[in-house]
Amino acid sequence: MPHLSWSDQEEVDGGGSRSNPERFLGQNYEELQRDFVKHRARFIDDKFPPNASSIGEGLLTSSELEQVEWIRPTKLVADPQLVVDGESRFDLAQGELGNCWFLAAICAITFQQDLVDEIIPGGQSFREDYVGIFHFRFWRFGRWVDVVIDDKLPTIDGRLIFVHCKTCNEFWPALLEKAYAKVCGSYADLNGGLISEALCDFTGGVFLSLALKENHPEHWNLMYRAKKYKSLMGCGSHHGATSANTALPNGIVEGHAYTVTGVTQVMSDGQPIKLVRLLNPWGHKEWNGDWSDRSPLWGSVHKEERTRLLDSKDNGEFWMSIKDFCISFANVEICCLSPAFLDGSSPESWITARYEGQWDEKTGGGSMERTQSFWTNPQYRVKIPAIETHDGDGQGFNLLVSLMQKPNNRHRRHVHNEHIGFSVFVIPPELKAQKVFPAQFFSSSAPVARSKGVSDSRQVEEFLRLKPGYYLIVPFTYKPNTPASFLITLYSK
């Protein structure tokens, strides 16, 4: 099994790299910290002020907003701590905000201490040189950003409104949520989303969105390999017919994000049983069917293994069979540093190329239906070498194309996503030296691969299996002359 560290992949050491992140909104944590220590003052963030604008519209009623008081942890409890006994997936309790997608991602990162240490930089506390300022780091559209916040948290009647810790004097989840709310525009901008978005913003990694199918033989194998490669995983339950977040009789909450915390196989009466462990970020409401905490099926498992795997606490975490998992959940999101988990290959056998680009009146040619303008879209080349592929579990995938559109508004809920996609063409050997391919090339060449249609998602990606040779990748918006910026990342074997 390869050792993967979230610190292993380093971008060019310039602004926006892991080691040198951009200062979000120009705020320099070190300078601000020194300045407020020198003047013995408490920091108040004028870029994300402790008032109704930072909570956002539509989240609280006007009467609730009038009751909100922004209080520092030092005023809430006698002995505030950033972290108590390490960051744990069981620390969290969701507040009055529909951001289970974000909380499920937080639970996932607690399994990777090196990743947690990047997101929550060290040297921060409520004791030494405390002036009410903290900072956190996220990956945003190709660049790492360092986000400064003050520690004033929104409360009503002395209680935190949004995410909080079960340990009353531990505040890392609440402050991390505030920093992410600042990045996205407000707390209201975190209301609703996909776990893949948060996993990507926490890691800058590759992600695979897998639509689950009942009795599919490969789903568990892929998840098992992904776990061996230290991947982060989450999943979403099916949406209900009426409203989201309704608990079914079997304990599964409809339209809800969960963290995948374990993938294993046990022997039950001599038969192998494939299991998946999940965590409801609410910290309660668990599956109560086969292989749940109190299922009699655990009596058929060897005592030592049962003791190692089973925890009967009502903490939101539970096991279920892969069969029940695929029935109860719609999709699983897998995020890792490298696509190597697909086929069990070495992470070093994959290389990455990342490009920033844009569509405008000159480079927005629209989809292939626009035969005369399609060629004006940005064009990118990739070489697929002749190498031995693993034609087993990974299905011989040797290229991942990821196309992410950048936001046109700081406020996440006001971002307008265009319908985007990409097409892949073979470059004939005699045209290897061609710099720009004209309309005639595309009118006589059919794509050998493409994204699954066009989508207004933040990101579209496809794992491809291509023969050795040279290829042209053309990202596009469905409508021509549509102004938008994008990030395209190519992972090739």
Short mmCIF file of C-alpha atoms in Angstrom, two decimals:
data_model
loop_
_atom_site.label_atom_id
_atom_site.label_comp_id
_atom_site.label_asym_id
_atom_site.label_seq_id
_atom_site.Cartn_x
_atom_site.Cartn_y
_atom_site.Cartn_z
CA MET A 1 0.00 0.00 0.00
CA PRO A 2 1.49 3.39 -0.96
CA HIS A 3 1.98 6.03 1.69
CA LEU A 4 0.13 9.17 0.74
CA SER A 5 0.45 12.43 2.60
CA TRP A 6 -1.67 15.45 1.83
CA SER A 7 1.54 17.49 2.05
CA ASP A 8 3.38 15.41 -0.56
CA GLN A 9 1.95 17.18 -3.60
CA GLU A 10 3.37 20.70 -3.69
CA GLU A 11 2.39 23.33 -6.18
CA VAL A 12 4.99 25.76 -7.49
CA ASP A 13 6.18 27.76 -4.49
CA GLY A 14 4.52 30.99 -5.47
CA GLY A 15 1.44 32.81 -4.25
CA GLY A 16 -1.35 30.32 -3.78
CA SER A 17 0.81 27.27 -3.09
CA ARG A 18 0.49 25.05 -0.02
CA SER A 19 3.64 26.54 1.50
CA ASN A 20 2.80 30.10 0.47
CA PRO A 21 -0.98 30.58 0.38
CA GLU A 22 -2.61 33.75 -0.86
CA ARG A 23 -3.86 36.19 1.77
CA PHE A 24 -7.61 36.15 1.45
CA LEU A 25 -8.91 39.71 0.95
CA GLY A 26 -5.32 40.88 1.48
CA GLN A 27 -5.28 40.20 5.23
CA ASN A 28 -1.92 39.16 6.70
CA TYR A 29 -2.43 37.05 9.83
CA GLU A 30 1.12 37.45 11.17
CA GLU A 31 1.15 41.23 10.81
CA LEU A 32 -2.32 41.63 12.32
CA GLN A 33 -1.43 39.33 15.21
CA ARG A 34 1.75 41.26 16.01
CA ASP A 35 0.00 44.62 15.72
CA PHE A 36 -2.84 43.72 18.08
CA VAL A 37 -0.48 42.09 20.58
CA LYS A 38 1.63 45.25 20.53
CA HIS A 39 -1.39 47.48 21.16
CA ARG A 40 -3.02 45.02 23.60
CA ALA A 41 -6.28 45.17 21.68
CA ARG A 42 -8.81 42.58 20.46
CA PHE A 43 -9.13 42.05 16.73
CA ILE A 44 -12.45 42.76 15.01
CA ASP A 45 -12.60 41.74 11.35
CA ASP A 46 -13.89 44.58 9.19
CA LYS A 47 -13.88 42.25 6.14
CA PHE A 48 -16.37 39.86 7.81
CA PRO A 49 -17.92 41.97 10.57
CA PRO A 50 -19.84 40.47 13.50
CA ASN A 51 -23.25 41.63 12.31
CA ALA A 52 -26.27 40.51 10.27
CA SER A 53 -24.46 40.90 6.93
CA SER A 54 -22.14 38.02 7.82
CA ILE A 55 -25.07 35.78 8.75
CA GLY A 56 -26.74 36.54 5.43
CA GLU A 57 -30.29 36.71 4.19
CA GLY A 58 -33.04 34.16 4.68
CA LEU A 59 -31.33 32.11 7.38
CA LEU A 60 -32.83 33.60 10.52
CA THR A 61 -36.08 35.47 11.08
CA SER A 62 -35.96 39.18 11.78
CA SER A 63 -36.84 38.54 15.43
CA GLU A 64 -34.04 35.96 15.69
CA LEU A 65 -31.57 38.38 14.11
CA GLU A 66 -32.48 40.94 16.76
CA GLN A 67 -31.56 38.41 19.46
CA VAL A 68 -28.16 37.54 17.98
CA GLU A 69 -25.17 38.54 20.07
CA TRP A 70 -21.63 38.01 18.81
CA ILE A 71 -19.53 36.72 21.72
CA ARG A 72 -15.91 35.62 21.98
CA PRO A 73 -15.25 32.13 23.43
CA THR A 74 -13.37 33.80 26.31
CA LYS A 75 -16.72 35.32 27.35
CA LEU A 76 -18.74 32.14 26.75
CA VAL A 77 -16.76 29.67 28.90
CA ALA A 78 -14.16 29.84 31.64
CA ASP A 79 -11.43 27.84 29.86
CA PRO A 80 -11.82 28.03 26.05
CA GLN A 81 -9.61 25.75 23.95
CA LEU A 82 -9.14 25.58 20.21
CA VAL A 83 -8.68 21.79 20.37
CA VAL A 84 -9.29 19.39 23.26
CA ASP A 85 -7.64 15.94 22.97
CA GLY A 86 -7.25 16.19 19.21
CA GLU A 87 -9.73 16.85 16.41
CA SER A 88 -12.30 14.06 16.30
CA ARG A 89 -15.20 13.21 14.01
CA PHE A 90 -17.33 12.94 17.16
CA ASP A 91 -16.65 16.55 18.23
CA LEU A 92 -19.33 18.14 16.07
CA ALA A 93 -22.94 19.07 16.65
CA GLN A 94 -24.82 20.74 13.80
CA GLY A 95 -26.58 24.02 14.46
CA GLU A 96 -29.36 25.98 12.72
CA LEU A 97 -27.79 25.70 9.29
CA GLY A 98 -28.34 23.20 6.47
CA ASN A 99 -24.65 22.53 5.92
CA CYS A 100 -24.44 18.80 6.62
CA TRP A 101 -22.40 18.57 3.39
CA PHE A 102 -19.74 20.77 4.96
CA LEU A 103 -19.84 19.02 8.35
CA ALA A 104 -19.59 15.58 6.73
CA ALA A 105 -16.41 16.78 5.00
CA ILE A 106 -15.01 18.08 8.31
CA CYS A 107 -15.62 14.64 9.85
CA ALA A 108 -13.73 13.07 6.93
CA ILE A 109 -10.61 15.22 7.33
CA THR A 110 -10.22 14.28 11.01
CA PHE A 111 -8.82 10.92 9.80
CA GLN A 112 -5.86 12.74 8.18
CA GLN A 113 -3.88 14.62 10.80
CA ASP A 114 -1.45 16.10 8.27
CA LEU A 115 -4.40 17.55 6.39
CA VAL A 116 -5.97 18.95 9.57
CA ASP A 117 -2.65 20.59 10.41
CA GLU A 118 -2.65 22.34 7.02
CA ILE A 119 -6.22 23.59 7.34
CA ILE A 120 -5.78 24.63 10.98
CA PRO A 121 -2.25 26.09 11.22
CA GLY A 122 -0.43 25.55 14.52
CA GLY A 123 0.53 28.14 17.09
CA GLN A 124 -3.02 29.35 17.71
CA SER A 125 -4.65 29.37 21.13
CA PHE A 126 -6.74 31.34 23.60
CA ARG A 127 -3.74 31.79 25.89
CA GLU A 128 -0.34 32.92 24.62
CA ASP A 129 -0.56 36.25 22.76
CA TYR A 130 -4.34 35.90 22.49
CA VAL A 131 -5.93 38.89 20.74
CA GLY A 132 -9.07 37.28 19.28
CA ILE A 133 -7.64 36.48 15.83
CA PHE A 134 -7.40 33.07 14.12
CA HIS A 135 -6.69 31.82 10.61
CA PHE A 136 -7.51 28.77 8.48
CA ARG A 137 -6.53 27.55 5.02
CA PHE A 138 -8.59 26.29 2.10
CA TRP A 139 -7.99 25.34 -1.53
CA ARG A 140 -10.07 27.53 -3.81
CA PHE A 141 -10.11 27.10 -7.58
CA GLY A 142 -6.46 26.16 -7.96
CA ARG A 143 -4.98 28.25 -5.15
CA TRP A 144 -4.54 27.86 -1.41
CA VAL A 145 -5.82 30.83 0.57
CA ASP A 146 -5.13 31.86 4.18
CA VAL A 147 -8.32 33.19 5.77
CA VAL A 148 -8.23 35.49 8.81
CA ILE A 149 -11.22 35.80 11.18
CA ASP A 150 -11.98 37.29 14.55
CA ASP A 151 -13.39 34.87 17.13
CA LYS A 152 -16.70 36.62 17.75
CA LEU A 153 -19.34 33.89 17.24
CA PRO A 154 -23.10 34.38 16.73
CA THR A 155 -25.15 33.30 19.73
CA ILE A 156 -28.72 33.51 21.01
CA ASP A 157 -29.25 33.34 24.77
CA GLY A 158 -25.57 32.51 25.22
CA ARG A 159 -25.68 29.45 22.92
CA LEU A 160 -23.88 29.11 19.58
CA ILE A 161 -26.36 29.23 16.71
CA PHE A 162 -24.36 27.21 14.21
CA VAL A 163 -21.92 24.31 14.50
CA HIS A 164 -20.55 23.71 17.98
CA CYS A 165 -18.62 21.11 19.90
CA LYS A 166 -20.05 18.51 22.22
CA THR A 167 -17.19 19.53 24.50
CA CYS A 168 -18.45 22.95 25.57
CA ASN A 169 -15.02 24.63 25.75
CA GLU A 170 -13.71 23.37 22.35
CA PHE A 171 -14.09 25.80 19.46
CA TRP A 172 -12.17 24.60 16.38
CA PRO A 173 -15.33 23.52 14.44
CA ALA A 174 -17.16 26.82 15.08
CA LEU A 175 -14.16 28.91 14.04
CA LEU A 176 -13.46 26.73 10.99
CA GLU A 177 -17.09 27.10 9.93
CA LYS A 178 -16.84 30.88 10.35
CA ALA A 179 -13.71 31.01 8.16
CA TYR A 180 -15.43 28.97 5.43
CA ALA A 181 -18.53 31.16 5.69
CA LYS A 182 -16.28 34.18 5.13
CA VAL A 183 -14.79 32.57 2.02
CA CYS A 184 -18.26 31.74 0.67
CA GLY A 185 -19.73 35.16 1.54
CA SER A 186 -21.85 34.49 4.65
CA TYR A 187 -23.26 31.74 6.83
CA ALA A 188 -26.36 31.70 4.62
CA ASP A 189 -24.12 30.86 1.66
CA LEU A 190 -23.32 27.51 3.32
CA ASN A 191 -26.98 26.47 3.32
CA GLY A 192 -27.13 23.45 1.01
CA GLY A 193 -24.37 21.91 -1.08
CA LEU A 194 -22.45 18.81 -2.14
CA ILE A 195 -19.86 17.10 0.05
CA SER A 196 -17.56 16.87 -2.99
CA GLU A 197 -17.29 20.66 -3.04
CA ALA A 198 -16.10 20.85 0.56
CA LEU A 199 -13.73 17.88 0.20
CA CYS A 200 -12.18 19.59 -2.81
CA ASP A 201 -11.85 22.90 -0.93
CA PHE A 202 -10.18 21.13 2.00
CA THR A 203 -7.65 19.23 -0.12
CA GLY A 204 -7.29 20.39 -3.71
CA GLY A 205 -7.43 16.68 -4.50
CA VAL A 206 -8.89 14.50 -7.23
CA PHE A 207 -12.47 13.46 -6.71
CA LEU A 208 -14.63 10.77 -8.23
CA SER A 209 -18.41 10.96 -7.99
CA LEU A 210 -19.84 7.46 -8.19
CA ALA A 211 -23.55 6.87 -8.80
CA LEU A 212 -24.42 3.79 -6.74
CA LYS A 213 -26.12 0.81 -8.33
CA GLU A 214 -27.66 -2.09 -6.46
CA ASN A 215 -25.55 -5.28 -6.39
CA HIS A 216 -22.75 -3.71 -8.44
CA PRO A 217 -19.68 -5.93 -7.84
CA GLU A 218 -17.12 -3.12 -8.09
CA HIS A 219 -18.49 -0.51 -5.67
CA TRP A 220 -17.11 -2.02 -2.47
CA ASN A 221 -13.77 -2.93 -4.11
CA LEU A 222 -13.28 0.65 -5.28
CA MET A 223 -14.16 2.07 -1.86
CA TYR A 224 -11.85 -0.42 -0.15
CA ARG A 225 -8.94 0.59 -2.39
CA ALA A 226 -9.77 4.25 -1.87
CA LYS A 227 -9.58 3.81 1.89
CA LYS A 228 -6.18 2.11 1.57
CA TYR A 229 -4.97 5.17 -0.34
CA LYS A 230 -6.06 7.46 2.52
CA SER A 231 -8.90 8.89 0.48
CA LEU A 232 -11.65 10.99 2.02
CA MET A 233 -15.16 9.76 1.32
CA GLY A 234 -18.71 10.97 1.78
CA CYS A 235 -22.09 9.99 0.43
CA GLY A 236 -25.61 11.31 0.00
CA SER A 237 -28.89 9.56 0.76
CA HIS A 238 -31.81 9.61 -1.67
CA HIS A 239 -34.04 12.66 -1.56
CA GLY A 240 -37.53 12.17 -0.23
CA ALA A 241 -40.71 12.84 -2.16
CA THR A 242 -41.68 15.80 0.01
CA SER A 243 -39.03 17.42 2.19
CA ALA A 244 -35.37 16.76 2.96
CA ASN A 245 -33.95 15.53 6.27
CA THR A 246 -36.87 13.23 7.09
CA ALA A 247 -35.74 10.18 9.05
CA LEU A 248 -37.01 6.91 7.56
CA PRO A 249 -38.13 4.00 9.78
CA ASN A 250 -34.73 2.36 9.13
CA GLY A 251 -32.94 5.40 10.63
CA ILE A 252 -31.52 6.84 7.37
CA VAL A 253 -32.18 10.56 6.91
CA GLU A 254 -33.40 11.48 3.43
CA GLY A 255 -31.50 14.05 1.35
CA HIS A 256 -28.63 14.04 3.84
CA ALA A 257 -24.81 13.93 3.62
CA TYR A 258 -22.87 11.28 5.54
CA THR A 259 -19.16 10.60 6.03
CA VAL A 260 -17.74 7.20 5.04
CA THR A 261 -15.50 6.31 7.99
CA GLY A 262 -14.68 2.65 7.33
CA VAL A 263 -14.68 -0.10 4.69
CA THR A 264 -14.03 -3.68 5.77
CA GLN A 265 -14.95 -7.34 5.37
CA VAL A 266 -15.95 -9.74 8.16
CA MET A 267 -16.55 -13.47 8.28
CA SER A 268 -20.08 -14.32 9.36
CA ASP A 269 -20.77 -18.04 9.85
CA GLY A 270 -17.97 -18.76 7.40
CA GLN A 271 -19.22 -16.33 4.74
CA PRO A 272 -17.45 -13.06 3.81
CA ILE A 273 -19.62 -9.98 4.35
CA LYS A 274 -18.61 -6.64 2.87
CA LEU A 275 -19.40 -3.70 5.19
CA VAL A 276 -19.30 0.09 5.06
CA ARG A 277 -19.19 2.33 8.14
CA LEU A 278 -20.95 5.71 8.01
CA LEU A 279 -21.27 8.73 10.25
CA ASN A 280 -24.27 11.03 10.42
CA PRO A 281 -22.74 14.49 11.12
CA TRP A 282 -25.69 15.24 13.39
CA GLY A 283 -24.06 12.89 15.91
CA HIS A 284 -27.26 10.84 16.27
CA LYS A 285 -29.95 9.16 14.08
CA GLU A 286 -28.40 5.85 13.03
CA TRP A 287 -29.28 2.99 10.69
CA ASN A 288 -31.13 0.28 12.61
CA GLY A 289 -31.15 -2.55 10.07
CA ASP A 290 -28.72 -5.44 9.46
CA TRP A 291 -25.22 -4.88 10.89
CA SER A 292 -26.33 -1.82 12.86
CA ASP A 293 -25.06 -1.36 16.42
CA ARG A 294 -27.62 -3.71 17.98
CA SER A 295 -28.03 -6.14 15.08
CA PRO A 296 -27.94 -9.82 16.17
CA LEU A 297 -25.81 -10.53 13.08
CA TRP A 298 -22.75 -9.33 15.03
CA GLY A 299 -23.12 -12.46 17.15
CA SER A 300 -21.93 -14.48 14.14
CA VAL A 301 -18.61 -12.60 14.01
CA HIS A 302 -15.51 -13.67 15.96
CA LYS A 303 -15.45 -11.95 19.37
CA GLU A 304 -12.09 -10.19 18.85
CA GLU A 305 -13.17 -8.76 15.51
CA ARG A 306 -16.56 -7.76 16.90
CA THR A 307 -14.89 -5.94 19.79
CA ARG A 308 -12.52 -4.15 17.41
CA LEU A 309 -15.20 -2.98 14.99
CA LEU A 310 -18.38 -2.50 16.98
CA ASP A 311 -19.13 0.57 19.06
CA SER A 312 -22.69 0.59 20.35
CA LYS A 313 -22.73 4.24 21.41
CA ASP A 314 -25.49 6.46 20.03
CA ASN A 315 -22.99 8.76 18.30
CA GLY A 316 -24.30 8.74 14.72
CA GLU A 317 -21.80 6.13 13.46
CA PHE A 318 -22.92 2.69 12.25
CA TRP A 319 -22.07 -0.23 9.97
CA MET A 320 -24.22 -1.57 7.14
CA SER A 321 -23.72 -4.10 4.35
CA ILE A 322 -22.62 -2.88 0.93
CA LYS A 323 -25.93 -4.17 -0.41
CA ASP A 324 -27.99 -2.01 1.96
CA PHE A 325 -25.59 0.88 1.41
CA CYS A 326 -26.15 0.85 -2.35
CA ILE A 327 -29.93 0.71 -1.81
CA SER A 328 -30.04 3.50 0.81
CA PHE A 329 -27.59 5.95 -0.79
CA ALA A 330 -27.55 7.62 -4.19
CA ASN A 331 -23.86 8.39 -4.61
CA VAL A 332 -20.45 8.27 -3.00
CA GLU A 333 -17.80 10.98 -3.37
CA ILE A 334 -14.14 9.90 -3.20
CA CYS A 335 -11.38 12.51 -2.83
CA CYS A 336 -7.68 11.64 -2.96
CA LEU A 337 -4.37 13.18 -3.99
CA SER A 338 -4.00 10.87 -6.96
CA PRO A 339 -6.23 8.75 -9.22
CA ALA A 340 -3.98 5.80 -8.31
CA PHE A 341 -6.69 4.30 -6.08
CA LEU A 342 -8.59 3.39 -9.26
CA ASP A 343 -6.23 0.56 -10.17
CA GLY A 344 -3.89 0.18 -7.20
CA SER A 345 -0.99 1.76 -9.06
CA SER A 346 1.76 3.94 -7.61
CA PRO A 347 0.86 7.62 -7.11
CA GLU A 348 4.21 8.47 -8.70
CA SER A 349 2.99 6.93 -11.98
CA TRP A 350 0.55 9.84 -12.45
CA ILE A 351 1.55 13.37 -13.49
CA THR A 352 -0.52 16.52 -13.17
CA ALA A 353 -0.90 19.56 -15.41
CA ARG A 354 -3.13 22.46 -14.41
CA TYR A 355 -4.15 25.43 -16.55
CA GLU A 356 -6.21 28.55 -15.92
CA GLY A 357 -8.27 29.85 -18.82
CA GLN A 358 -11.32 31.81 -19.79
CA TRP A 359 -14.10 32.05 -22.33
CA ASP A 360 -15.04 35.43 -23.76
CA GLU A 361 -16.22 36.95 -27.04
CA LYS A 362 -13.03 35.71 -28.73
CA THR A 363 -12.54 32.34 -27.01
CA GLY A 364 -16.14 31.32 -26.29
CA GLY A 365 -16.96 29.19 -29.29
CA GLY A 366 -19.83 27.27 -27.72
CA SER A 367 -20.53 23.54 -28.09
CA MET A 368 -19.74 21.37 -31.13
CA GLU A 369 -23.13 22.26 -32.57
CA ARG A 370 -21.54 25.63 -33.40
CA THR A 371 -19.50 24.22 -36.27
CA GLN A 372 -18.00 27.54 -37.35
CA SER A 373 -17.00 28.83 -33.91
CA PHE A 374 -16.20 25.72 -31.84
CA TRP A 375 -12.53 25.91 -32.84
CA THR A 376 -12.13 29.27 -31.07
CA ASN A 377 -12.51 27.61 -27.66
CA PRO A 378 -9.28 27.12 -25.67
CA GLN A 379 -7.31 24.06 -26.81
CA TYR A 380 -5.02 21.88 -24.66
CA ARG A 381 -2.74 19.01 -25.62
CA VAL A 382 -1.88 15.86 -23.71
CA LYS A 383 0.33 12.92 -24.59
CA ILE A 384 -0.70 9.42 -23.54
CA PRO A 385 2.45 7.27 -23.46
CA ALA A 386 2.57 3.59 -24.26
CA ILE A 387 2.68 2.09 -20.77
CA GLU A 388 1.41 -1.05 -19.16
CA THR A 389 -2.01 -0.49 -17.64
CA HIS A 390 -3.87 -2.53 -15.06
CA ASP A 391 -6.86 -3.86 -16.97
CA GLY A 392 -8.54 -5.08 -13.82
CA ASP A 393 -10.07 -3.05 -11.09
CA GLY A 394 -9.10 0.29 -12.56
CA GLN A 395 -10.47 -0.59 -16.02
CA GLY A 396 -7.27 0.74 -17.57
CA PHE A 397 -8.04 4.42 -16.94
CA ASN A 398 -5.03 6.55 -17.89
CA LEU A 399 -6.41 10.11 -18.01
CA LEU A 400 -8.56 12.20 -15.71
CA VAL A 401 -9.88 15.49 -17.07
CA SER A 402 -11.28 17.88 -14.47
CA LEU A 403 -12.92 21.13 -15.58
CA MET A 404 -13.91 23.60 -12.85
CA GLN A 405 -15.55 26.96 -13.49
CA LYS A 406 -14.62 29.84 -11.26
CA PRO A 407 -17.30 31.84 -9.46
CA ASN A 408 -18.52 35.17 -10.80
CA ASN A 409 -19.67 36.31 -7.37
CA ARG A 410 -18.04 36.10 -3.94
CA HIS A 411 -21.36 34.99 -2.43
CA ARG A 412 -21.72 31.30 -3.11
CA ARG A 413 -25.52 31.34 -3.31
CA HIS A 414 -25.44 34.08 -5.96
CA VAL A 415 -22.93 32.34 -8.23
CA HIS A 416 -24.29 31.68 -11.70
CA ASN A 417 -22.75 28.53 -13.16
CA GLU A 418 -22.67 28.13 -16.92
CA HIS A 419 -23.36 24.82 -18.66
CA ILE A 420 -19.88 23.50 -19.40
CA GLY A 421 -18.27 20.41 -20.88
CA PHE A 422 -15.25 19.22 -22.84
CA SER A 423 -14.43 17.06 -25.85
CA VAL A 424 -11.28 15.03 -26.56
CA PHE A 425 -9.88 14.52 -30.09
CA VAL A 426 -7.07 12.41 -31.50
CA ILE A 427 -4.23 14.47 -33.02
CA PRO A 428 -3.02 12.63 -36.15
CA PRO A 429 0.78 12.10 -36.23
CA GLU A 430 1.13 14.40 -39.24
CA LEU A 431 -0.49 17.26 -37.26
CA LYS A 432 1.64 16.98 -34.12
CA ALA A 433 3.31 20.32 -34.84
CA GLN A 434 -0.01 22.13 -35.37
CA LYS A 435 -0.46 24.92 -32.81
CA VAL A 436 -4.11 25.83 -33.24
CA PHE A 437 -6.63 23.53 -34.87
CA PRO A 438 -9.07 25.32 -37.21
CA ALA A 439 -12.78 24.78 -37.84
CA GLN A 440 -12.04 22.34 -40.66
CA PHE A 441 -10.31 19.93 -38.25
CA PHE A 442 -13.35 19.72 -36.00
CA SER A 443 -15.84 19.43 -38.86
CA SER A 444 -14.01 16.33 -40.06
CA SER A 445 -13.03 14.84 -36.69
CA ALA A 446 -15.33 13.22 -34.16
CA PRO A 447 -14.38 13.32 -30.47
CA VAL A 448 -13.05 10.04 -29.04
CA ALA A 449 -14.18 11.01 -25.53
CA ARG A 450 -16.18 13.74 -23.84
CA SER A 451 -17.74 14.80 -20.60
CA LYS A 452 -21.14 13.28 -19.88
CA GLY A 453 -23.11 15.97 -21.66
CA VAL A 454 -22.93 19.53 -20.38
CA SER A 455 -23.62 20.51 -16.79
CA ASP A 456 -24.07 23.66 -14.74
CA SER A 457 -22.17 22.02 -11.87
CA ARG A 458 -19.15 23.78 -10.41
CA GLN A 459 -16.98 20.96 -11.76
CA VAL A 460 -17.22 18.22 -14.37
CA GLU A 461 -14.72 15.41 -14.58
CA GLU A 462 -14.22 12.15 -16.44
CA PHE A 463 -11.88 9.20 -16.07
CA LEU A 464 -10.85 8.08 -19.56
CA ARG A 465 -9.08 5.14 -21.16
CA LEU A 466 -7.22 6.30 -24.25
CA LYS A 467 -4.82 4.58 -26.61
CA PRO A 468 -1.21 5.88 -26.70
CA GLY A 469 -0.86 9.04 -28.77
CA TYR A 470 -1.47 12.78 -28.79
CA TYR A 471 -4.82 14.27 -27.89
CA LEU A 472 -6.52 17.65 -27.98
CA ILE A 473 -8.86 18.65 -25.16
CA VAL A 474 -11.35 21.44 -25.80
CA PRO A 475 -13.36 22.87 -22.87
CA PHE A 476 -16.50 24.78 -23.85
CA THR A 477 -19.63 26.50 -22.64
CA TYR A 478 -22.86 25.33 -24.21
CA LYS A 479 -23.73 28.83 -25.43
CA PRO A 480 -21.12 30.78 -27.42
CA ASN A 481 -19.68 34.12 -26.29
CA THR A 482 -20.35 33.32 -22.65
CA PRO A 483 -17.81 35.05 -20.37
CA ALA A 484 -16.47 32.73 -17.66
CA SER A 485 -13.16 31.67 -16.15
CA PHE A 486 -12.14 28.08 -15.56
CA LEU A 487 -9.46 25.76 -14.22
CA ILE A 488 -8.67 22.59 -16.17
CA THR A 489 -6.57 19.87 -14.57
CA LEU A 490 -5.19 16.84 -16.42
CA TYR A 491 -3.98 13.77 -14.51
CA SER A 492 -2.26 11.39 -16.91
CA LYS A 493 -0.76 7.96 -16.30
#
